[in-house]
C-alpha positions as a Markdown table, in Angstrom:
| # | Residue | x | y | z |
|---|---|---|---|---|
| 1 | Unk | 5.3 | -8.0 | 16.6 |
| 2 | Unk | 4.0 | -11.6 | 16.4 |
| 3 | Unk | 1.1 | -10.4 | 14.2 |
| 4 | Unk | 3.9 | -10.0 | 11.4 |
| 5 | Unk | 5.3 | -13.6 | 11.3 |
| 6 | Unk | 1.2 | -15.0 | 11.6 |
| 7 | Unk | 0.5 | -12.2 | 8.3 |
| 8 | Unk | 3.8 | -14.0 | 6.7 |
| 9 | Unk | 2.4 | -17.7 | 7.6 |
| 10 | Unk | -0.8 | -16.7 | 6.3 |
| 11 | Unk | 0.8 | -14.7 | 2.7 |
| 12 | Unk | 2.9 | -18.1 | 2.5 |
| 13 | Unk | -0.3 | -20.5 | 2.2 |
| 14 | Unk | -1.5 | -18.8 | -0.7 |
| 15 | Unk | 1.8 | -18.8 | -2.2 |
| 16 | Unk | 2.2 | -22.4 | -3.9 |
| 17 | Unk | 5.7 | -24.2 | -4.6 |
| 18 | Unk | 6.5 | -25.0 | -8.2 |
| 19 | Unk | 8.4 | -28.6 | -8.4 |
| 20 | Unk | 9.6 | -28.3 | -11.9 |
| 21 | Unk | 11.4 | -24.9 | -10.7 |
| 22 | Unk | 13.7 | -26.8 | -7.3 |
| 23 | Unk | 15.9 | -24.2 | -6.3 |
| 24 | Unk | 14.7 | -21.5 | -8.9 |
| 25 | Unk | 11.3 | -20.9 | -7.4 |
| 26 | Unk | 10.2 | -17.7 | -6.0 |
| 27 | Unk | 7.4 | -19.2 | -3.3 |
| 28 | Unk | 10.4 | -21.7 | -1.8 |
| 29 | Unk | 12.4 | -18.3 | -1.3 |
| 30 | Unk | 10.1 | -16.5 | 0.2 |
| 31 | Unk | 9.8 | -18.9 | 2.6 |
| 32 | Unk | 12.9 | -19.6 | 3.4 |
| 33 | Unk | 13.4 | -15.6 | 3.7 |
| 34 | Unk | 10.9 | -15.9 | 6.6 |
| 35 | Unk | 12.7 | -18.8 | 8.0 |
| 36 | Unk | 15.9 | -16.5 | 8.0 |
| 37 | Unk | 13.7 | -13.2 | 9.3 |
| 38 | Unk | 11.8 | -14.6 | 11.5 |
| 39 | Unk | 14.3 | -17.0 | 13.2 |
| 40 | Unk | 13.9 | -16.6 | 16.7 |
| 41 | Unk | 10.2 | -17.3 | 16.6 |
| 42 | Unk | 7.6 | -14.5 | 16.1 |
| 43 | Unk | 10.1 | -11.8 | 17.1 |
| 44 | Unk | 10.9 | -9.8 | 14.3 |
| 45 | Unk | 14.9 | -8.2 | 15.2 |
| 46 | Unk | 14.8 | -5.7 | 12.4 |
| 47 | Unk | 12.8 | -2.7 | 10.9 |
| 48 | Unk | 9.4 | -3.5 | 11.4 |
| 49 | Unk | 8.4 | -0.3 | 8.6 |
| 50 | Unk | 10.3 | -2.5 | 6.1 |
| 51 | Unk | 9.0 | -5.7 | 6.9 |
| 52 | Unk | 5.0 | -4.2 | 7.1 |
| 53 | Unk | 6.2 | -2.7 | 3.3 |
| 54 | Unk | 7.9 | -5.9 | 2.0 |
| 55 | Unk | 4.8 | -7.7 | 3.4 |
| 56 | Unk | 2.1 | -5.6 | 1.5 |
| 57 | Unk | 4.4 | -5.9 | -1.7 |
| 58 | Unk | 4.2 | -9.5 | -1.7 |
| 59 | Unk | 0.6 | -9.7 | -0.7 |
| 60 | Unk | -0.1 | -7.5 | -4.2 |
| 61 | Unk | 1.9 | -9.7 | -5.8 |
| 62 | Unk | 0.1 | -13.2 | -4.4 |
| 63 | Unk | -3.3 | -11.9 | -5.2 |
| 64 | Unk | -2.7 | -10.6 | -8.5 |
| 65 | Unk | -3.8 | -7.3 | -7.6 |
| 66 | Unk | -2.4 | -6.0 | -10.6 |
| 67 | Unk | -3.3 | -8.4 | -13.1 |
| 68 | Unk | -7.0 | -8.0 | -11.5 |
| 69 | Unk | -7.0 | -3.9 | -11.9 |
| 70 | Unk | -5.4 | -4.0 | -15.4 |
| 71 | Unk | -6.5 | -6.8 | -17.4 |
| 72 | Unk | -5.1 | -8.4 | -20.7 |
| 73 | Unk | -7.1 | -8.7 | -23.9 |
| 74 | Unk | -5.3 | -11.3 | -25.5 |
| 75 | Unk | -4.6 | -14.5 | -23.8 |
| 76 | Unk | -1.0 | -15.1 | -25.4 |
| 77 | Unk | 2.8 | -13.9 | -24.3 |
| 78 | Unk | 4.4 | -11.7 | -26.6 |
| 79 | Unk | 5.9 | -14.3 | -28.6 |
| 80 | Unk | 2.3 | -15.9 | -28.9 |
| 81 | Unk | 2.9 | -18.6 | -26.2 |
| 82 | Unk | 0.3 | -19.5 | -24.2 |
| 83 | Unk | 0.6 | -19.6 | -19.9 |
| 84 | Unk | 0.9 | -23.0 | -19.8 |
| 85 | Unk | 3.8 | -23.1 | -23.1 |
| 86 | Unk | 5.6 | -20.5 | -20.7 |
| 87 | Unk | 5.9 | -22.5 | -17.8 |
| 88 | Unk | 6.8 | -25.6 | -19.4 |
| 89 | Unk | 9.8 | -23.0 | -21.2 |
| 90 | Unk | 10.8 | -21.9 | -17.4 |
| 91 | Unk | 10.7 | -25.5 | -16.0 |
| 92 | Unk | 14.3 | -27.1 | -14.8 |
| 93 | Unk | 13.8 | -30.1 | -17.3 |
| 94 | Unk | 13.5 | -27.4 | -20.0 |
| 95 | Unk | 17.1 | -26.0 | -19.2 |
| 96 | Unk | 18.7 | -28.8 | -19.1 |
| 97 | Unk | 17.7 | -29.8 | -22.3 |
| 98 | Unk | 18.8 | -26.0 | -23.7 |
| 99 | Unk | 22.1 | -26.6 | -21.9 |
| 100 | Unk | 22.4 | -29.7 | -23.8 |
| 101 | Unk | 22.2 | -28.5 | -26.6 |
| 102 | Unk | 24.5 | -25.3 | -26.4 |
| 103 | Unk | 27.0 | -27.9 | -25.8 |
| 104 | Unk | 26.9 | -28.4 | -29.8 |
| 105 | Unk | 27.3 | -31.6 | -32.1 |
| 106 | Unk | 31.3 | -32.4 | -30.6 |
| 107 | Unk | 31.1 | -32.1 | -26.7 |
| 108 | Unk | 27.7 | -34.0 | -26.9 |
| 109 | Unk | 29.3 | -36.8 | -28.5 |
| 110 | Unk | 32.7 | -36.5 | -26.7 |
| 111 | Unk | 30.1 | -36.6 | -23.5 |
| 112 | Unk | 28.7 | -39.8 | -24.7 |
| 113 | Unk | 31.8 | -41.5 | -25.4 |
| 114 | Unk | 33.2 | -41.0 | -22.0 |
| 115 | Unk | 30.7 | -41.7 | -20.4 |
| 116 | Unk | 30.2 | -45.1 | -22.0 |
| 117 | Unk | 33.8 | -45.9 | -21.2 |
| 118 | Unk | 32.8 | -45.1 | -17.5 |
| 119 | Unk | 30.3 | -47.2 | -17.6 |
| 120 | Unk | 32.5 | -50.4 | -18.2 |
């Protein structure tokens, strides 16, 4: 049983953290999964079958095993952005500044106004 928690510390050194994504990235909840699974040390309390299968899954997904067998031709997202414009679009600095902006022309400035006045 312990060889499943050292396979998930292993899958989990290859899986890098993305800072501009706190507490919207997929790597800091996998790990924190494990944490959850795995807390009583390397004793696994639950279905072993699933946790083998969930294992694989995420192994496929870490080494791009799919990406590897099929490919792309073009080197562009479907609305022509490259990898890098698409993770700067997912970033938490990104959102904010989409948030801000749904707010529209009046609660921005209603925002700024009461905030100055807080300020004082």
């Amino acid at each position: 049983m312990s060889s499943s928690h050292r396979r998930f510390l292993q899958l989990l050194k290859n899986w890098p953290v993305d800072p501009s994504k706190q507490g919207r990235d997929l790597g800091q909840h996998i790990r924190d999964q494990v944490k959850i699974a795995f807390v009583n040390g390397e004793v696994f309390p639950g279905n072993q079958q699933k946790c083998d299968l969930e294992y694989l899954a995420l192994k496929r997904i870490s080494e791009s095993q799919h990406a590897k067998q099929y490919p792309r031709t073009l080197k562009s997202s479907a609305l022509g952005l490259s990898l890098e414009e698409c993770s700067s679009l997912v970033s938490n600095d990104f959102l904010k500044t989409v948030e801000e902006e749904e707010q529209g022309i009046f609660k921005r400035t209603l925002n700024k106004i009461f905030k100055s006045k807080d300020s004082k």
